[in-house]
Short mmCIF file of C-alpha atoms in Angstrom, two decimals:
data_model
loop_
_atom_site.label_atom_id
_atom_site.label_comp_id
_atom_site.label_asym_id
_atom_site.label_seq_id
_atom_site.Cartn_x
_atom_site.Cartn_y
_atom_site.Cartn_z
CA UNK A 1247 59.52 42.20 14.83
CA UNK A 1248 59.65 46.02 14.32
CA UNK A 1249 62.98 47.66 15.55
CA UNK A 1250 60.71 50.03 17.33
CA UNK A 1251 59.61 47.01 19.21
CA UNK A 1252 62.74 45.49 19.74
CA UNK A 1253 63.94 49.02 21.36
CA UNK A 1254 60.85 49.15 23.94
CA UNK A 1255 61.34 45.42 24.93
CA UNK A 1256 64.94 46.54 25.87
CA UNK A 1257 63.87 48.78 27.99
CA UNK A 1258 61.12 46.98 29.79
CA UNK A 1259 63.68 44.44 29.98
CA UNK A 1260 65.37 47.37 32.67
CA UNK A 1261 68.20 48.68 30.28
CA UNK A 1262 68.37 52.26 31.05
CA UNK A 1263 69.22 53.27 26.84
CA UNK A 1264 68.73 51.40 23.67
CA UNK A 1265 69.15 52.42 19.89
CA UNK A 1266 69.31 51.20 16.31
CA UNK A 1267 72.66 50.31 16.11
CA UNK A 1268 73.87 50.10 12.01
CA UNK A 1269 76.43 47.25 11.86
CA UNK A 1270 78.45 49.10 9.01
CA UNK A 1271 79.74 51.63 11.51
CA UNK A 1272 81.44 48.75 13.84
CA UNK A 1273 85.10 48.75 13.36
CA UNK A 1274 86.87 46.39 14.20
CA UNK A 1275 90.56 47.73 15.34
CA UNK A 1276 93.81 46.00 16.11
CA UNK A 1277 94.40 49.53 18.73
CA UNK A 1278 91.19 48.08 20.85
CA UNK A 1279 92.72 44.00 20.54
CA UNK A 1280 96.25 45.62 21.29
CA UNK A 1281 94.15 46.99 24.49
CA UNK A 1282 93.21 44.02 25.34
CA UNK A 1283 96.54 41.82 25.26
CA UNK A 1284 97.86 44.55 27.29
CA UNK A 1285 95.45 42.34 29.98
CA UNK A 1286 94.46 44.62 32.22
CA UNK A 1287 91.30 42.47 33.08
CA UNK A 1288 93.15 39.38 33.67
CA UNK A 1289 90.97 37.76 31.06
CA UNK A 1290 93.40 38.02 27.92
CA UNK A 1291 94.36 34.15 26.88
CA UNK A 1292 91.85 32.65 29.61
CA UNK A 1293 88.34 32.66 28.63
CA UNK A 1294 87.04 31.18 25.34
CA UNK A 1295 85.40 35.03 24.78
CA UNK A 1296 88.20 36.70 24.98
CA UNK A 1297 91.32 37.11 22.33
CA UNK A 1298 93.31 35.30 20.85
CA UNK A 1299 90.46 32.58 21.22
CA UNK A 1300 87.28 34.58 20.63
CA UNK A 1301 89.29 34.44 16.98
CA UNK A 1302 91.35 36.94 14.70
CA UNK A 1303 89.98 40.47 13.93
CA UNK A 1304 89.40 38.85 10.47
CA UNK A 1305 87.29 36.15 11.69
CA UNK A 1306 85.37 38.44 13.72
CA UNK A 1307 85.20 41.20 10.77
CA UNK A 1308 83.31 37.98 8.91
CA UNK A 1309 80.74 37.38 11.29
CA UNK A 1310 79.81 40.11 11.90
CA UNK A 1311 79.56 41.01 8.07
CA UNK A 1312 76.34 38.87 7.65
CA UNK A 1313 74.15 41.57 9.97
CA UNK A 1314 72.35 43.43 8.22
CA UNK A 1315 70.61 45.58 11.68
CA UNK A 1316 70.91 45.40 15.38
CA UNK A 1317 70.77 47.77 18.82
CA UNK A 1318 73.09 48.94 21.24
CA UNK A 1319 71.88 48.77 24.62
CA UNK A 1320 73.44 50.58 27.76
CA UNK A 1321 73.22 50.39 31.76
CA UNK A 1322 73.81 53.69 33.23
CA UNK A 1323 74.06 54.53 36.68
CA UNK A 1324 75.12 57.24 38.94
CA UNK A 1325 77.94 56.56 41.35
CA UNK A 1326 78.67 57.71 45.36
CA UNK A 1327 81.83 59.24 43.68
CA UNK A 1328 84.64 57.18 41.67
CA UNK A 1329 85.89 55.38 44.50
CA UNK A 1330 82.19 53.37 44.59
CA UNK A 1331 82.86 50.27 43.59
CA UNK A 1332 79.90 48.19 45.08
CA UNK A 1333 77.68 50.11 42.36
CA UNK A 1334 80.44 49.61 39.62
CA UNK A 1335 80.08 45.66 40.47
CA UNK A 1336 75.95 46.04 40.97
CA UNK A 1337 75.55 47.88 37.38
CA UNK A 1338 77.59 45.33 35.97
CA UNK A 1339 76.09 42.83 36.97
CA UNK A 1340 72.54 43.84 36.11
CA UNK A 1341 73.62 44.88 33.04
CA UNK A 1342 75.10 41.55 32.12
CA UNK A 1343 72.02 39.47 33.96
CA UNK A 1344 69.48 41.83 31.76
CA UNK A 1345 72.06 41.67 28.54
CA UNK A 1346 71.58 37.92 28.81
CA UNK A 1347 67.96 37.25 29.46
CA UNK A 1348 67.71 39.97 26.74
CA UNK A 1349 69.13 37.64 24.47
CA UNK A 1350 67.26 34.37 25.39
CA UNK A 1351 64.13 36.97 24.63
CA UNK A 1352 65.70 37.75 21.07
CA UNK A 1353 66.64 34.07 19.63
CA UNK A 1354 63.07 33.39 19.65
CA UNK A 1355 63.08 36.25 17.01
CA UNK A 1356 66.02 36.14 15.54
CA UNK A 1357 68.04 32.41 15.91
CA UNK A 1358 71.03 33.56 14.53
CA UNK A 1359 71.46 36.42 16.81
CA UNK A 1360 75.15 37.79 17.65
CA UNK A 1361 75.12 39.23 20.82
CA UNK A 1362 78.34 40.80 22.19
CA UNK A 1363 77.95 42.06 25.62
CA UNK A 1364 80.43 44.61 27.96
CA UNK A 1365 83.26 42.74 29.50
CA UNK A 1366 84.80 38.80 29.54
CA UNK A 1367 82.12 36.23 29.32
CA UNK A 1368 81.15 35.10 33.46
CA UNK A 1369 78.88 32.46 32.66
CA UNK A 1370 81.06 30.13 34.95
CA UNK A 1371 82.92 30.70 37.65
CA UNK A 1372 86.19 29.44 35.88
CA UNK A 1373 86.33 29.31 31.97
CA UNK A 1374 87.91 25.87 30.88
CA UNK A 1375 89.89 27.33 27.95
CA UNK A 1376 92.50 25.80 27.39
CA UNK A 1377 92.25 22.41 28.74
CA UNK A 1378 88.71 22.25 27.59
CA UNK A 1379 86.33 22.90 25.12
CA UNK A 1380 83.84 25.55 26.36
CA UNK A 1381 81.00 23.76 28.53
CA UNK A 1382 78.21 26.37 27.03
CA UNK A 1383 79.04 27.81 23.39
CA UNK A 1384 75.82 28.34 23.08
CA UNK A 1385 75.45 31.06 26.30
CA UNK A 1386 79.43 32.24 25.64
CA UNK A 1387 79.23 35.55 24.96
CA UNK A 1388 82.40 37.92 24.06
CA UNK A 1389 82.56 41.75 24.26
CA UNK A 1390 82.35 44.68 21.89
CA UNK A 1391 86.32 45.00 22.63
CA UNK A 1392 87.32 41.58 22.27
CA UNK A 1393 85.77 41.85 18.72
CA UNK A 1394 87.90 45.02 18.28
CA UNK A 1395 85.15 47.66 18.57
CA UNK A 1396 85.59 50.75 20.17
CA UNK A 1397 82.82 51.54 22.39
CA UNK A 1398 82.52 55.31 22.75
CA UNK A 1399 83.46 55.41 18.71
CA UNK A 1400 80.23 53.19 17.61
CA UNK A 1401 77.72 54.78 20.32
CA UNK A 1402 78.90 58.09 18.69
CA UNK A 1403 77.92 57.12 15.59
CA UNK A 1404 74.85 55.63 16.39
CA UNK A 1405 73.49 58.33 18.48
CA UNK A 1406 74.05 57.26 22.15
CA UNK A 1407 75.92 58.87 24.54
CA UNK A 1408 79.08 56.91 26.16
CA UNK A 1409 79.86 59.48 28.66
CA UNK A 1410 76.62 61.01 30.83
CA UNK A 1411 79.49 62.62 33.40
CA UNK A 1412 81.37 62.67 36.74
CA UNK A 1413 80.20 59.98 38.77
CA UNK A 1414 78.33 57.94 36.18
CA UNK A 1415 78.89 54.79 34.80
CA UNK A 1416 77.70 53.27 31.91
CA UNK A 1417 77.92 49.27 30.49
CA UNK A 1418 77.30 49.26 26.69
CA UNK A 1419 76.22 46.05 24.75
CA UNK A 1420 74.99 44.85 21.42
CA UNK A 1421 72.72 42.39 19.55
CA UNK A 1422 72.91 42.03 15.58
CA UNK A 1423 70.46 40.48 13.32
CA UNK A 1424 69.61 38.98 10.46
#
């Protein structure tokens, strides 16, 4: 499939942005997993997606070294003011429902896909991690951050905007391929 192709499903799938993304311009920084032990989502040593158990910055560094293409895609929206957190929790969540039927769309393509999506894997209501082993590995999807990527930094260099301003939000993802 062309990446021209790949871009326009995106967007018929209802993401509001999509680009070529260029895997050799994702770093992968201890500053962004330091942000994320610092837990302010709650999610730190919980959920399967998350660090320490999503695996070291090394680990991650590896798999992702095998893409050789991929896009970012983004959900932007335009908020009441910055106290409007009903459309915060409605963006995200049709960014995450789109990011993952997105993906089921995309393995047909591309098996191997890595997707890494905006925020701590919700695929069920509680994450077994520790106790248990995760009940869908195959669905478990872990962030941009918990892989150590800063956000605003990659969509800079891969010619997407991060911040459209005041009263906007907007929920970043990405799929590599082989």
């Amino acid at each position: 499939m062309t990446e021209q192709k790949i871009l326009e499903l995106a967007l018929e799938q209802g993401f509001t942005h999509a680009v070529p993304l260029d895997p050799g311009t994702l770093e992968l920084l201890p500053e962004v997993r330091d942000m994320c032990a610092d837990n302010s989502c709650g999610k730190y040593d919980k959920n399967w997606a998350c660090p320490p158990a999503c695996g070291t910055l090394e680990e991650c560094r590896e798999k992702i070294s095998t893409y050789k293409k991929g896009i970012l895609v983004q959900t932007m929206g335009e908020l009441e003011d910055s106290m409007d957190f009903e459309t915060m929790m409605e963006l995200e969540e049709r960014h995450k429902k789109n990011f993952l039927d997105f993906r089921v769309r995309l393995t047909e393509f591309y098996p191997k896909l890595l997707a890494l999506g905006a925020g701590a894997c919700s695929i069920c209501k509680e994450c077994a991690y520790p106790d248990a082993p995760c009940r869908f590995p195959e669905k478990c999807v872990s962030s941009m951050e918990a892989f150590g990527i800063l956000v605003n930094k990659t969509c800079t260099a891969n010619n997407m905007l991060y911040y459209y301003g005041p009263n906007t939000l907007a929920y970043t993802s990405c799929y590599l391929m082989e």
